[in-house]
mmCIF file of C-alpha atoms and ligand atoms in Angstrom:
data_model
loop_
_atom_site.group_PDB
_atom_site.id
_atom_site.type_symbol
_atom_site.label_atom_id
_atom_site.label_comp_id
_atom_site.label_asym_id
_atom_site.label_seq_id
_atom_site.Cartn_x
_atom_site.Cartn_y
_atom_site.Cartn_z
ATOM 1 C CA UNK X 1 0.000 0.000 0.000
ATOM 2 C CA UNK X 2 1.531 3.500 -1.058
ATOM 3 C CA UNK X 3 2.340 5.399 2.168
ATOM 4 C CA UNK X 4 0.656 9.062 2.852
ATOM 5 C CA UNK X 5 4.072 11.720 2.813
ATOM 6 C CA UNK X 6 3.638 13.841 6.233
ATOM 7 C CA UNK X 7 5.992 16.881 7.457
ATOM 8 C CA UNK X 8 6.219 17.384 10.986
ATOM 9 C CA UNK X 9 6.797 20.705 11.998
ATOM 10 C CA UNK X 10 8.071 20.089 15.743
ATOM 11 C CA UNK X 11 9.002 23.605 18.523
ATOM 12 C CA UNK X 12 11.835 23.555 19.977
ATOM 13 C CA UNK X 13 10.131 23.280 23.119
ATOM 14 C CA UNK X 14 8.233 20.271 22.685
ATOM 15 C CA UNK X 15 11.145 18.297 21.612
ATOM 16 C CA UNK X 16 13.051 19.744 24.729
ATOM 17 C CA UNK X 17 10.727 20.141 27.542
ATOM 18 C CA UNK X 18 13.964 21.562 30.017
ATOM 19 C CA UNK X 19 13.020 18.698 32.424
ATOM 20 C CA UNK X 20 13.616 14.603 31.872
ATOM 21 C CA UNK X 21 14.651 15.287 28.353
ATOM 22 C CA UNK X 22 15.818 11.728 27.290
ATOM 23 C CA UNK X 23 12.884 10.098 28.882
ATOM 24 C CA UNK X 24 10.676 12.347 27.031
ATOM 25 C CA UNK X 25 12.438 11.985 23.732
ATOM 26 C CA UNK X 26 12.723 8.352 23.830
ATOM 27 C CA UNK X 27 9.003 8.101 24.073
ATOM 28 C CA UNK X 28 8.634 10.582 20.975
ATOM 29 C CA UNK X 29 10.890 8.810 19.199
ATOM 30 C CA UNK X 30 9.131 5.436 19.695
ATOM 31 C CA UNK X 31 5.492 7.472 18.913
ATOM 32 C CA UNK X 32 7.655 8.555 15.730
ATOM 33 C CA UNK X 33 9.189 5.023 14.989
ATOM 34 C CA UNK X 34 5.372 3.698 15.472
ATOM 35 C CA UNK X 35 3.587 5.657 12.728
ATOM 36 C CA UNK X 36 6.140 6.248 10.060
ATOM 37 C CA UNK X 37 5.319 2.245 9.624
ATOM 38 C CA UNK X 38 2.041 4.104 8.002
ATOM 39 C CA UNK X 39 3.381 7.050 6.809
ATOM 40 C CA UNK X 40 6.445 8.767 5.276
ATOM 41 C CA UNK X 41 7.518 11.302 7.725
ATOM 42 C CA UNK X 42 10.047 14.024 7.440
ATOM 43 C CA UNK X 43 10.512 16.059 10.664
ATOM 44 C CA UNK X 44 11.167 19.721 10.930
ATOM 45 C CA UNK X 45 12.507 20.826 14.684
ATOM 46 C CA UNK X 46 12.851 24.361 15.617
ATOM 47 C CA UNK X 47 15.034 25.711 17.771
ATOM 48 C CA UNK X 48 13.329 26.099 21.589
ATOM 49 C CA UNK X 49 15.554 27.762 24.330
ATOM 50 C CA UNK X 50 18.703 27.280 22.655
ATOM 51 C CA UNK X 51 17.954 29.259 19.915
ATOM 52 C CA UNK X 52 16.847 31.523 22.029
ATOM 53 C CA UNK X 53 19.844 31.788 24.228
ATOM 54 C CA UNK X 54 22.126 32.303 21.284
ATOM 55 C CA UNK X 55 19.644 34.676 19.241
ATOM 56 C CA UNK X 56 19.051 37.122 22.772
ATOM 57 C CA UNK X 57 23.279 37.065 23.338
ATOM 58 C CA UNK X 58 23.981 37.305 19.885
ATOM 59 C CA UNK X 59 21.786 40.328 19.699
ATOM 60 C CA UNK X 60 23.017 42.089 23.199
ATOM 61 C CA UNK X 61 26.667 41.656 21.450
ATOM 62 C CA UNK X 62 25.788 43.397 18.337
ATOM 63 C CA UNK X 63 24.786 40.636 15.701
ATOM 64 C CA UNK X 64 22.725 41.465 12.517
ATOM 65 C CA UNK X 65 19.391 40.191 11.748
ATOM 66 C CA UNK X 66 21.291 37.281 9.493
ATOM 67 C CA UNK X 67 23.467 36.358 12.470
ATOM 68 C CA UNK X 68 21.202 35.927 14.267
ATOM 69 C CA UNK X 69 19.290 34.186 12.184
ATOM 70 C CA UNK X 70 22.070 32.163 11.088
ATOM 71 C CA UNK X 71 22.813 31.125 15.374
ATOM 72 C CA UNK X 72 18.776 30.308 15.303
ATOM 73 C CA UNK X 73 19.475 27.989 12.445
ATOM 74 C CA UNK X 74 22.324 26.560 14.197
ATOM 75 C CA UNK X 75 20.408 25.711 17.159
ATOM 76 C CA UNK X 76 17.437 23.556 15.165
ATOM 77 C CA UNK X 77 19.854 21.896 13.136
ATOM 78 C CA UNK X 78 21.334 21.104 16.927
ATOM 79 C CA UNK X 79 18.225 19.661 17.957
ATOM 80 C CA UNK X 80 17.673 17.961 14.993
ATOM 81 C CA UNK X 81 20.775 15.961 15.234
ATOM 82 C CA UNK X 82 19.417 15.149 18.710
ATOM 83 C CA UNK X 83 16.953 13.175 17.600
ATOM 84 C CA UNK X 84 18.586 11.712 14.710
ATOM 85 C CA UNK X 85 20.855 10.407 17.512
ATOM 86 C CA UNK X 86 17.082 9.067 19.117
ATOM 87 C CA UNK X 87 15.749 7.467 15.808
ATOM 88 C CA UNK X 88 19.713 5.870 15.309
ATOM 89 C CA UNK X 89 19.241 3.708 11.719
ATOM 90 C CA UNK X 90 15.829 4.683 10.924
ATOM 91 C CA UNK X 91 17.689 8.782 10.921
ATOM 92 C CA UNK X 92 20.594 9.943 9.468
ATOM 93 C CA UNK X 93 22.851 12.345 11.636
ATOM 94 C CA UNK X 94 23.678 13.860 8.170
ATOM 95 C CA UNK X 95 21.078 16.692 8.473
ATOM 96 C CA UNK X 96 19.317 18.147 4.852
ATOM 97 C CA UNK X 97 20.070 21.446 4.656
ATOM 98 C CA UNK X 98 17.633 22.789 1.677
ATOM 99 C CA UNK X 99 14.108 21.926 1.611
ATOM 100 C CA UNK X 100 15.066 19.779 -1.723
ATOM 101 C CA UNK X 101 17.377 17.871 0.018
ATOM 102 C CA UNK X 102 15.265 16.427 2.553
ATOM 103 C CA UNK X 103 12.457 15.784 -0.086
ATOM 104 C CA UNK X 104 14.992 13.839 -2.286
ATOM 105 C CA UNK X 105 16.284 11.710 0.605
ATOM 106 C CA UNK X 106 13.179 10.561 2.269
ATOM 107 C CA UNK X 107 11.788 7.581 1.221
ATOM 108 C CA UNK X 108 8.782 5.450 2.641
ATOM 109 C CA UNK X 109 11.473 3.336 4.984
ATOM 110 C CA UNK X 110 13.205 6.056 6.637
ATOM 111 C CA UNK X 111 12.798 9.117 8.400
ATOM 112 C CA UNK X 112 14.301 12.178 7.313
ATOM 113 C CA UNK X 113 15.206 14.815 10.316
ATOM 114 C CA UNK X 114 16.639 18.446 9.841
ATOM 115 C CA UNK X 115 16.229 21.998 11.243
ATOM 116 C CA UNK X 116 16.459 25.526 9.423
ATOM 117 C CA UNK X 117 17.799 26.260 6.444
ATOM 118 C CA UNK X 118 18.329 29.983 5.091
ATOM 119 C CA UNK X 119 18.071 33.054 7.146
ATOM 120 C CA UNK X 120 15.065 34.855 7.075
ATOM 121 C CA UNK X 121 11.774 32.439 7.966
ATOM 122 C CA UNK X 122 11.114 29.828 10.452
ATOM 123 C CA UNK X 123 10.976 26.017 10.857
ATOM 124 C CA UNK X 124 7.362 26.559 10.235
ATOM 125 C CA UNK X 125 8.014 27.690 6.796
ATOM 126 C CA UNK X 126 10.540 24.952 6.225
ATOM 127 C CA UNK X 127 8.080 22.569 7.126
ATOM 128 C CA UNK X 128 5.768 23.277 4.587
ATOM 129 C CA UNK X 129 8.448 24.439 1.787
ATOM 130 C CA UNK X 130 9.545 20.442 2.094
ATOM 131 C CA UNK X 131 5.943 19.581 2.397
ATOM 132 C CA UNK X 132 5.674 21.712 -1.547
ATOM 133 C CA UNK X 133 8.869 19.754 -2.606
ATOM 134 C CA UNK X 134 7.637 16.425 -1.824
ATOM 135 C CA UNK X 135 3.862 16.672 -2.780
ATOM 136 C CA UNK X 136 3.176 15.990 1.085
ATOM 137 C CA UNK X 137 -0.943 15.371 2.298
ATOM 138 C CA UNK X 138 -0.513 17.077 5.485
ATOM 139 C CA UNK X 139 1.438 19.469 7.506
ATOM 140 C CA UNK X 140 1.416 18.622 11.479
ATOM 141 C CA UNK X 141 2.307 21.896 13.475
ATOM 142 C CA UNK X 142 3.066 20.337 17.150
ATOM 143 C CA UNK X 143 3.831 23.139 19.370
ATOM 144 C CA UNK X 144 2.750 24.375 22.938
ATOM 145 C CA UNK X 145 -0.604 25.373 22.186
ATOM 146 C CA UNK X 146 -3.354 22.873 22.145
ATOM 147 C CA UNK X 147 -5.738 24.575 19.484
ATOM 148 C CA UNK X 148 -5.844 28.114 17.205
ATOM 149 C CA UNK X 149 -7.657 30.739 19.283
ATOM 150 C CA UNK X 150 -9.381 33.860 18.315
ATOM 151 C CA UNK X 151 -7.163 35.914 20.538
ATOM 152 C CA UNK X 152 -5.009 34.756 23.390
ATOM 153 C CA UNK X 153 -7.270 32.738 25.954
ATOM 154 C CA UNK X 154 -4.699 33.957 28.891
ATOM 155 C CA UNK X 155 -5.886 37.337 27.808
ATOM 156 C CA UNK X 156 -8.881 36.887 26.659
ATOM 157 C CA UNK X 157 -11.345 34.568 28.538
ATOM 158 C CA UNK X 158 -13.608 34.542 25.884
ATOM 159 C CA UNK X 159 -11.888 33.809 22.778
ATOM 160 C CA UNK X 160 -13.200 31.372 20.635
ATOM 161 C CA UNK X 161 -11.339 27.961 20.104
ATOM 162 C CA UNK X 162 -11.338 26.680 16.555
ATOM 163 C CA UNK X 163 -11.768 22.599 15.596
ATOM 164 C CA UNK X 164 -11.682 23.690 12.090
ATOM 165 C CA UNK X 165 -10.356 26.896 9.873
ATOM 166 C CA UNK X 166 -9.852 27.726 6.914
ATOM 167 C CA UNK X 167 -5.876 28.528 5.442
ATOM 168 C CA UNK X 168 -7.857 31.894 5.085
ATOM 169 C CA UNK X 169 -8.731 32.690 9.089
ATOM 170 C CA UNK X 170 -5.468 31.312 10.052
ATOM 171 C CA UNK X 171 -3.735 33.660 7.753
ATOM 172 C CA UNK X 172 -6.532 36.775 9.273
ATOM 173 C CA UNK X 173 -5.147 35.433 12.627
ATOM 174 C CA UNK X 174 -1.511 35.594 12.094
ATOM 175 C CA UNK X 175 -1.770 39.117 10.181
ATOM 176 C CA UNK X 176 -3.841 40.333 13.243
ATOM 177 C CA UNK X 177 -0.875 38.817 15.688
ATOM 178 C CA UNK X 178 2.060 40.720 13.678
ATOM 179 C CA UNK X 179 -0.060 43.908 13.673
ATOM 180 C CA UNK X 180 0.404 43.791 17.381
ATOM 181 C CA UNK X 181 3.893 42.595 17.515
ATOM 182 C CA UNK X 182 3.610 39.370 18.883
ATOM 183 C CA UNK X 183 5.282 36.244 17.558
ATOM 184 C CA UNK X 184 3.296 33.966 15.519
ATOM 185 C CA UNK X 185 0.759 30.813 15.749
ATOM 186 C CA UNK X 186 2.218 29.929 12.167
ATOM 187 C CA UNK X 187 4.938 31.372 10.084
ATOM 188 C CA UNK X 188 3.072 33.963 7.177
ATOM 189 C CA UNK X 189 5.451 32.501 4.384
ATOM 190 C CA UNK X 190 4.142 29.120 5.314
ATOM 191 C CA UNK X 191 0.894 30.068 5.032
ATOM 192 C CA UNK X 192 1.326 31.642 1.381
ATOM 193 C CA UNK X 193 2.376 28.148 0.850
ATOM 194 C CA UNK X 194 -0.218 26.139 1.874
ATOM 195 C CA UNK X 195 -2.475 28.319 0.034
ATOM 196 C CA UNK X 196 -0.654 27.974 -3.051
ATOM 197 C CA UNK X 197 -0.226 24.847 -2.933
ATOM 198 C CA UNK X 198 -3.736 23.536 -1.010
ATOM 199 C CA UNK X 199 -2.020 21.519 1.880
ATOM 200 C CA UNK X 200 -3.739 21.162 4.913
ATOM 201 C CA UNK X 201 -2.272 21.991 8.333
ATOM 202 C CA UNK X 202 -3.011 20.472 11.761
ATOM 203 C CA UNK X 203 -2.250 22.492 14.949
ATOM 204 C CA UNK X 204 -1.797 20.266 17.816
ATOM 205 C CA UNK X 205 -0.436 20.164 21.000
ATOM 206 C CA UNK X 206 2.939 17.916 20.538
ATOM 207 C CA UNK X 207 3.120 17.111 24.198
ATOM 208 C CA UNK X 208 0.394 15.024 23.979
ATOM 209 C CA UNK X 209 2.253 11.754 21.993
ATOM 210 C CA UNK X 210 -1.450 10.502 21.368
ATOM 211 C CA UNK X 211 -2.717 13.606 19.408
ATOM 212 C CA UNK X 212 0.726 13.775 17.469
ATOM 213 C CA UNK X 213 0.761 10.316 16.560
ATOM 214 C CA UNK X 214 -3.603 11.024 15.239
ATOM 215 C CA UNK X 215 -2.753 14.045 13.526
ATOM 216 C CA UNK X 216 0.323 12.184 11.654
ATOM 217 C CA UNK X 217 -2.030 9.368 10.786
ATOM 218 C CA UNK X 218 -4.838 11.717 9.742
ATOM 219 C CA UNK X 219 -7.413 10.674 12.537
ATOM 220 C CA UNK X 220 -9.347 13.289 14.700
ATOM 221 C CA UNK X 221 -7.658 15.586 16.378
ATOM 222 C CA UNK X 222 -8.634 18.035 19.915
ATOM 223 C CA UNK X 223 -6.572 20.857 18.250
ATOM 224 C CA UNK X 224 -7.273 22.883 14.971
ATOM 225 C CA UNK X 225 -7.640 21.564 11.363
ATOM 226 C CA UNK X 226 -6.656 24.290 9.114
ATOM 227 C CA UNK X 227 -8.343 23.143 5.388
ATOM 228 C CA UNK X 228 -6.321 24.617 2.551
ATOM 229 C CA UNK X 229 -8.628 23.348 -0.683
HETATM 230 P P1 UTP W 301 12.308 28.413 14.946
HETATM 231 O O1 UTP W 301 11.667 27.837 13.761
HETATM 232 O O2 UTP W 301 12.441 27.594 16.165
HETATM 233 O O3 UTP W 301 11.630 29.824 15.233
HETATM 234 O O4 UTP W 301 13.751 28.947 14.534
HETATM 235 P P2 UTP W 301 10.533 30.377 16.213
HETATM 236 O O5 UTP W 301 9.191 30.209 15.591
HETATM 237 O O6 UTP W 301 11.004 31.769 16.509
HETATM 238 O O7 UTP W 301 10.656 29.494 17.518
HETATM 239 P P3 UTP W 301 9.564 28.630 18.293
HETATM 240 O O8 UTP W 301 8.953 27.698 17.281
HETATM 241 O O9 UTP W 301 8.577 29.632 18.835
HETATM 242 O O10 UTP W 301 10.369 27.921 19.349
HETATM 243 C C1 UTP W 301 14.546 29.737 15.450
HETATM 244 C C2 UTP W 301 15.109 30.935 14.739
HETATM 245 O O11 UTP W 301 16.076 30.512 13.749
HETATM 246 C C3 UTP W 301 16.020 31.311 12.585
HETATM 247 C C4 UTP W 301 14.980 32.404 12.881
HETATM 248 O O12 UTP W 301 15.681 33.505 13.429
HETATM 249 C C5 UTP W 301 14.104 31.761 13.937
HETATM 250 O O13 UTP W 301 13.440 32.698 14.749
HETATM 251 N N1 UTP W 301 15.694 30.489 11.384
HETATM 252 C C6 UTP W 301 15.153 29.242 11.532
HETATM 253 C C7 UTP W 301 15.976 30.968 10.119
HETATM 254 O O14 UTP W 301 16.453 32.101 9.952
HETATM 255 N N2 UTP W 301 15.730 30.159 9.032
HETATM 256 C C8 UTP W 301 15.210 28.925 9.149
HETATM 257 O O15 UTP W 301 15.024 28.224 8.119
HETATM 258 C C9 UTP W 301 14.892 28.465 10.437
#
């Protein structure tokens, strides 16, 4: 049976909770290991705290935007070669570094991991750049947030919580975010993209290994499906 293509776009800070980190990526690697016997998964990690670290010190000493970018990059591709290390022979520790590259090596049998790649955009974007390059069906966004909301809920008691949305409201939501300076639910480029292109994105909370390992396989999800045709 052909095998549905799948990009996981994974934060920083889901792959690195800052607290039993091997436990917790051993059991995301197995929830990994268990579904790409469905589907052929390439995995996009962002950068988390390190990059965060690096991009605030770079920026007290004086870097430019593209050093600083180029330290953010550094720190997914970091992370990414973490869990290479996790997967072992189903990975290679020989991270992609274009969005072509990782489409051309994955296969149905492996799993392709990497991080960044030019300054400029986020992982986000990557994600769904690779997800264009290797005619992927879906686009799983695991982060720290279990759903899209209208506004922020902290803020906001009664924003509204989405199950579904189209590319179109998630892009309204995202433009309405940058207005007020705040950093974003999904990156805009990637959202040109999966307009353009009509892939579908599902934002979940990655912390919970049983709604990652549903939105991968395409079952029903608690968080957001964002429909792009
Ligand atoms: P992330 O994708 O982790 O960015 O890349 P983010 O959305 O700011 O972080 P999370 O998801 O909330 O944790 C970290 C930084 O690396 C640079 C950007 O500066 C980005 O903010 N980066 C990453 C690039 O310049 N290009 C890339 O392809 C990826």
């Amino acid at each position: 049976m052909k095998k549905e293509k799948v990009v996981v776009s994974i934060g920083g800070s889901i792959l690195i909770p800052g607290k039993d980190d091997p436990v917790y990526i051993k059991k995301l690697t197995e929830a990994i290991k268990e579904v790409s016997k469905t589907v052929q998964v390439v995995i996009v990690c962002g950068g988390g705290r390190i990059a965060r670290y690096y991009t605030e010190t770079g920026a007290v000493l004086g870097g430019t935007t593209y050093q600083l970018d180029m330290l953010g990059i550094g720190a997914t591709r970091l992370n990414a070669q973490l869990l290479a290390v996790s997967l072992g022979d189903l990975s290679s520790a020989d991270i992609p570094t274009t969005a072509a590259e990782a489409s051309a090596r994955s296969t149905p049998d492996n799993i392709v991991i990497m991080g960044g790649t030019v300054p400029g955009h986020t992982t986000d974007a990557v994600a769904m750049m690779v997800a264009r390059e290797m005619r992927a069906d879906r686009v799983v966004n695991a982060t720290s947030v279990e759903a899209v909301f209208s506004d922020d809920p902290k803020k906001d008691p009664a924003a509204e919580r989405f199950s579904e949305m189209s590319i179109d409201e998630l892009g309204d939501i995202v433009y309405k975010e940058h207005g007020a300076g705040k950093s974003s639910v999904f990156d805009p480029l990637g959202i040109k993209i999966a307009k353009e292109e009509k892939i579908d994105i599902l934002m979940i909370d990655g912390r919970n290994l049983s709604e990652l390992k549903n939105a991968v396989l395409g079952k029903e999800i608690k968080g957001t499906y964002v429909s792009s045709r």
